[in-house]
mmCIF file of C-alpha atoms in Angstrom:
data_model
loop_
_atom_site.group_PDB
_atom_site.id
_atom_site.type_symbol
_atom_site.label_atom_id
_atom_site.label_comp_id
_atom_site.label_asym_id
_atom_site.label_seq_id
_atom_site.Cartn_x
_atom_site.Cartn_y
_atom_site.Cartn_z
ATOM 1 C CA MET P 20 11.152 15.399 -14.274
ATOM 2 C CA ALA P 21 10.529 13.480 -11.025
ATOM 3 C CA LYS P 22 9.335 16.293 -9.055
ATOM 4 C CA PRO P 23 5.924 16.941 -10.894
ATOM 5 C CA GLU P 24 5.104 13.353 -10.937
ATOM 6 C CA ILE P 25 5.625 12.538 -7.330
ATOM 7 C CA PRO P 26 2.714 14.526 -6.102
ATOM 8 C CA THR P 27 0.584 13.347 -8.723
ATOM 9 C CA LEU P 28 1.473 10.089 -7.944
ATOM 10 C CA PHE P 29 0.913 10.707 -4.129
ATOM 11 C CA VAL P 30 -2.540 12.340 -4.672
ATOM 12 C CA HIS P 31 -3.601 9.501 -6.871
ATOM 13 C CA TRP P 32 -2.818 6.788 -4.484
ATOM 14 C CA GLU P 33 -4.292 8.343 -1.739
ATOM 15 C CA SER P 34 -7.765 9.120 -3.410
ATOM 16 C CA PHE P 35 -7.508 5.347 -4.879
ATOM 17 C CA LEU P 36 -6.514 4.296 -0.986
ATOM 18 C CA GLY P 37 -9.744 6.168 0.408
ATOM 19 C CA TRP P 38 -11.960 4.256 -2.029
ATOM 20 C CA LEU P 39 -10.358 0.802 -1.498
ATOM 21 C CA LEU P 40 -10.807 1.029 2.129
ATOM 22 C CA ASP P 41 -14.248 2.037 1.729
ATOM 23 C CA HIS P 42 -15.086 -0.986 -0.535
ATOM 24 C CA THR P 43 -12.875 -3.421 1.610
ATOM 25 C CA GLU P 44 -14.864 -2.575 5.110
ATOM 26 C CA LYS P 45 -17.716 -3.995 3.098
ATOM 27 C CA PHE P 46 -16.220 -7.595 2.730
ATOM 28 C CA PRO P 47 -18.096 -10.108 4.665
ATOM 29 C CA LYS P 48 -16.266 -10.924 8.177
ATOM 30 C CA HIS P 49 -14.937 -14.173 7.542
ATOM 31 C CA LEU P 50 -12.507 -12.670 5.281
ATOM 32 C CA ARG P 51 -11.504 -9.703 7.622
ATOM 33 C CA PHE P 52 -8.544 -11.358 8.746
ATOM 34 C CA THR P 53 -7.386 -13.032 5.677
ATOM 35 C CA LEU P 54 -7.963 -11.220 2.217
ATOM 36 C CA THR P 55 -9.488 -7.836 3.660
ATOM 37 C CA GLY P 56 -6.301 -7.403 5.984
ATOM 38 C CA ARG P 57 -4.083 -8.347 3.222
ATOM 39 C CA ILE P 58 -5.417 -6.257 0.624
ATOM 40 C CA ASP P 59 -5.740 -2.844 3.175
ATOM 41 C CA ASN P 60 -2.026 -3.295 4.687
ATOM 42 C CA LEU P 61 -0.513 -3.954 1.160
ATOM 43 C CA ALA P 62 -2.350 -0.701 0.235
ATOM 44 C CA LEU P 63 -0.935 1.131 2.865
ATOM 45 C CA ASP P 64 2.532 -0.131 2.638
ATOM 46 C CA ILE P 65 2.314 1.218 -0.973
ATOM 47 C CA TYR P 66 1.057 4.609 0.353
ATOM 48 C CA GLU P 67 4.229 4.755 3.027
ATOM 49 C CA ARG P 68 6.777 3.663 0.355
ATOM 50 C CA ILE P 69 5.576 6.452 -2.007
ATOM 51 C CA VAL P 70 6.280 8.915 0.891
ATOM 52 C CA ALA P 71 9.818 7.031 1.813
ATOM 53 C CA ALA P 72 10.737 7.228 -2.179
ATOM 54 C CA ARG P 73 10.061 11.030 -2.146
ATOM 55 C CA TYR P 74 12.853 11.707 0.567
ATOM 56 C CA ARG P 75 15.378 9.264 -0.423
ATOM 57 C CA ARG P 76 18.491 9.627 -2.576
ATOM 58 C CA ASP P 77 18.671 5.841 -3.475
ATOM 59 C CA ARG P 78 14.914 5.202 -5.008
ATOM 60 C CA VAL P 79 15.268 2.678 -7.351
ATOM 61 C CA ALA P 80 15.196 -0.332 -4.953
ATOM 62 C CA LEU P 81 11.809 1.308 -3.137
ATOM 63 C CA LEU P 82 10.236 1.927 -6.477
ATOM 64 C CA GLU P 83 11.003 -1.508 -7.661
ATOM 65 C CA ARG P 84 9.355 -2.937 -4.301
ATOM 66 C CA ILE P 85 6.269 -0.384 -5.134
ATOM 67 C CA ASN P 86 5.892 -1.972 -8.636
ATOM 68 C CA LEU P 87 5.935 -5.579 -7.039
ATOM 69 C CA ASP P 88 3.592 -4.733 -4.292
ATOM 70 C CA LEU P 89 1.030 -3.097 -6.983
ATOM 71 C CA GLU P 90 1.057 -6.193 -8.893
ATOM 72 C CA LEU P 91 0.150 -8.486 -5.493
ATOM 73 C CA LEU P 92 -2.506 -6.143 -4.880
ATOM 74 C CA ARG P 93 -3.846 -6.476 -8.494
ATOM 75 C CA LEU P 94 -3.751 -10.147 -7.854
ATOM 76 C CA LEU P 95 -5.443 -10.054 -4.394
ATOM 77 C CA LEU P 96 -8.058 -8.061 -5.714
ATOM 78 C CA ARG P 97 -8.670 -10.629 -8.757
ATOM 79 C CA LEU P 98 -9.046 -13.103 -5.692
ATOM 80 C CA ALA P 99 -11.760 -10.934 -4.188
ATOM 81 C CA HIS P 100 -13.245 -10.296 -7.622
ATOM 82 C CA ASP P 101 -13.099 -14.286 -8.283
ATOM 83 C CA ARG P 102 -14.801 -14.760 -4.879
ATOM 84 C CA ARG P 103 -17.676 -12.449 -5.450
ATOM 85 C CA VAL P 104 -16.696 -9.769 -3.211
ATOM 86 C CA LEU P 105 -15.564 -7.144 -5.412
ATOM 87 C CA ASP P 106 -18.107 -6.299 -8.362
ATOM 88 C CA HIS P 107 -17.008 -6.341 -11.955
ATOM 89 C CA ARG P 108 -17.319 -2.447 -12.084
ATOM 90 C CA SER P 109 -15.162 -2.007 -8.846
ATOM 91 C CA PHE P 110 -12.525 -4.634 -9.789
ATOM 92 C CA ALA P 111 -12.171 -2.782 -13.375
ATOM 93 C CA TYR P 112 -11.722 0.440 -11.369
ATOM 94 C CA ALA P 113 -9.299 -0.840 -9.085
ATOM 95 C CA CYS P 114 -7.276 -2.324 -11.898
ATOM 96 C CA ALA P 115 -7.349 1.002 -13.855
ATOM 97 C CA SER P 116 -6.201 2.896 -10.726
ATOM 98 C CA ILE P 117 -3.355 0.429 -9.865
ATOM 99 C CA ASP P 118 -2.626 0.519 -13.675
ATOM 100 C CA THR P 119 -2.142 4.273 -13.582
ATOM 101 C CA ALA P 120 0.071 4.089 -10.591
ATOM 102 C CA GLY P 121 2.360 1.767 -11.830
ATOM 103 C CA ARG P 122 2.713 3.923 -14.988
ATOM 104 C CA MET P 123 3.758 6.525 -12.772
ATOM 105 C CA VAL P 124 5.888 4.554 -10.702
ATOM 106 C CA GLY P 125 7.484 3.188 -13.899
ATOM 107 C CA GLY P 126 8.177 6.593 -15.441
ATOM 108 C CA TRP P 127 9.858 7.663 -11.944
ATOM 109 C CA LEU P 128 11.854 4.597 -12.085
ATOM 110 C CA ARG P 129 13.100 5.010 -15.423
ATOM 111 C CA GLN P 130 14.309 8.789 -14.569
ATOM 112 C CA GLN P 131 16.076 7.285 -11.490
ATOM 113 C CA ARG P 132 17.801 4.833 -13.660
ATOM 114 C CA GLY P 133 19.374 7.110 -15.996
ATOM 115 C CA GLY P 134 16.481 8.649 -18.083
ATOM 116 C CA ALA P 135 16.262 6.236 -20.590
ATOM 117 C CA ARG P 136 13.180 7.476 -22.563
ATOM 118 C CA GLY P 137 11.025 5.495 -24.973
ATOM 119 C CA PRO P 138 10.941 6.066 -28.692
ATOM 120 C CA ALA P 139 9.262 9.082 -29.082
ATOM 121 C CA ALA P 140 11.713 10.743 -27.298
#
Protein backbone atom coordinates (compact mmCIF):
# COMPACT_ATOMS: atom_id res chain seq x y z
CA MET A 1 0.00 0.00 0.00
CA ALA A 2 1.11 3.55 -0.70
CA LYS A 3 0.17 5.11 2.64
CA PRO A 4 3.03 3.63 4.73
CA GLU A 5 5.58 4.38 2.00
CA ILE A 6 4.71 8.06 1.60
CA PRO A 7 5.84 9.13 5.09
CA THR A 8 8.91 6.91 4.74
CA LEU A 9 9.87 8.64 1.48
CA PHE A 10 9.22 12.06 3.00
CA VAL A 11 11.32 11.32 6.10
CA HIS A 12 14.11 9.80 4.00
CA TRP A 13 14.25 12.78 1.65
CA GLU A 14 14.04 15.31 4.47
CA SER A 15 17.00 13.68 6.17
CA PHE A 16 19.00 13.52 2.93
CA LEU A 17 18.11 17.12 2.10
CA GLY A 18 19.54 18.32 5.41
CA TRP A 19 22.74 16.40 4.74
CA LEU A 20 22.95 17.73 1.19
CA LEU A 21 22.41 21.38 2.14
CA ASP A 22 25.12 21.08 4.79
CA HIS A 23 27.53 19.79 2.13
CA THR A 24 26.68 22.18 -0.68
CA GLU A 25 27.11 25.21 1.54
CA LYS A 26 30.78 24.22 1.77
CA PHE A 27 31.24 24.24 -2.02
CA PRO A 28 33.57 26.99 -3.28
CA LYS A 29 32.08 30.44 -3.80
CA HIS A 30 32.74 30.41 -7.53
CA LEU A 31 30.22 27.54 -7.84
CA ARG A 32 27.60 29.06 -5.56
CA PHE A 33 25.41 30.53 -8.31
CA THR A 34 25.84 27.71 -10.78
CA LEU A 35 26.31 24.17 -9.56
CA THR A 36 25.44 24.72 -5.89
CA GLY A 37 22.27 26.62 -6.70
CA ARG A 38 21.11 24.02 -9.21
CA ILE A 39 21.72 21.13 -6.79
CA ASP A 40 20.00 22.85 -3.88
CA ASN A 41 17.00 24.01 -5.93
CA LEU A 42 16.50 20.62 -7.55
CA ALA A 43 16.64 18.83 -4.18
CA LEU A 44 14.14 21.31 -2.74
CA ASP A 45 11.86 20.86 -5.78
CA ILE A 46 11.88 17.11 -5.17
CA TYR A 47 10.92 17.75 -1.54
CA GLU A 48 7.99 19.92 -2.61
CA ARG A 49 6.84 17.38 -5.21
CA ILE A 50 6.85 14.58 -2.65
CA VAL A 51 4.52 16.65 -0.47
CA ALA A 52 2.32 17.56 -3.46
CA ALA A 53 2.07 13.92 -4.56
CA ARG A 54 0.66 12.93 -1.22
CA TYR A 55 -2.35 15.22 -1.70
CA ARG A 56 -3.13 14.56 -5.36
CA ARG A 57 -5.35 11.91 -6.85
CA ASP A 58 -3.52 11.87 -10.17
CA ARG A 59 0.01 11.24 -9.00
CA VAL A 60 1.59 9.44 -11.95
CA ALA A 61 2.90 12.50 -13.83
CA LEU A 62 4.23 14.02 -10.62
CA LEU A 63 5.97 10.79 -9.58
CA GLU A 64 7.49 10.48 -13.05
CA ARG A 65 8.80 14.04 -12.67
CA ILE A 66 10.31 13.16 -9.29
CA ASN A 67 12.09 10.20 -10.92
CA LEU A 68 13.50 12.47 -13.63
CA ASP A 69 14.60 15.02 -11.02
CA LEU A 70 16.36 12.31 -9.02
CA GLU A 71 18.34 11.33 -12.11
CA LEU A 72 19.22 14.97 -12.84
CA LEU A 73 20.35 15.43 -9.24
CA ARG A 74 22.55 12.34 -9.49
CA LEU A 75 24.19 13.79 -12.62
CA LEU A 76 24.80 17.17 -10.99
CA LEU A 77 26.36 15.47 -7.98
CA ARG A 78 28.56 13.43 -10.32
CA LEU A 79 29.71 16.71 -11.85
CA ALA A 80 30.49 18.06 -8.36
CA HIS A 81 32.43 14.87 -7.63
CA ASP A 82 34.34 15.15 -10.91
CA ARG A 83 35.25 18.76 -10.05
CA ARG A 84 36.50 17.49 -6.68
CA VAL A 85 34.11 19.54 -4.56
CA LEU A 86 32.37 16.38 -3.32
CA ASP A 87 34.61 13.62 -1.99
CA HIS A 88 34.23 9.91 -2.83
CA ARG A 89 32.53 8.95 0.42
CA SER A 90 30.02 11.79 0.24
CA PHE A 91 29.28 11.05 -3.41
CA ALA A 92 28.68 7.37 -2.61
CA TYR A 93 26.34 8.29 0.25
CA ALA A 94 24.43 10.73 -1.95
CA CYS A 95 24.05 8.16 -4.74
CA ALA A 96 22.83 5.52 -2.29
CA SER A 97 20.31 7.95 -0.80
CA ILE A 98 19.04 8.97 -4.22
CA ASP A 99 18.79 5.31 -5.22
CA THR A 100 16.75 4.53 -2.10
CA ALA A 101 14.41 7.43 -2.83
CA GLY A 102 14.11 6.26 -6.43
CA ARG A 103 13.12 2.79 -5.34
CA MET A 104 10.46 4.24 -3.04
CA VAL A 105 9.11 6.48 -5.80
CA GLY A 106 9.18 3.55 -8.24
CA GLY A 107 7.12 1.40 -5.88
CA TRP A 108 4.64 4.21 -5.37
CA LEU A 109 4.47 4.74 -9.13
CA ARG A 110 3.80 1.03 -9.78
CA GLN A 111 1.03 1.12 -7.19
CA GLN A 112 -0.52 4.17 -8.84
CA ARG A 113 -0.36 2.61 -12.30
CA GLY A 114 -2.33 -0.40 -11.22
CA GLY A 115 -0.24 -2.49 -8.91
CA ALA A 116 1.82 -4.51 -11.38
CA ARG A 117 4.18 -6.31 -9.03
CA GLY A 118 7.47 -7.95 -9.73
CA PRO A 119 8.02 -11.70 -10.23
CA ALA A 120 8.03 -12.43 -6.47
CA ALA A 121 4.36 -11.45 -6.13
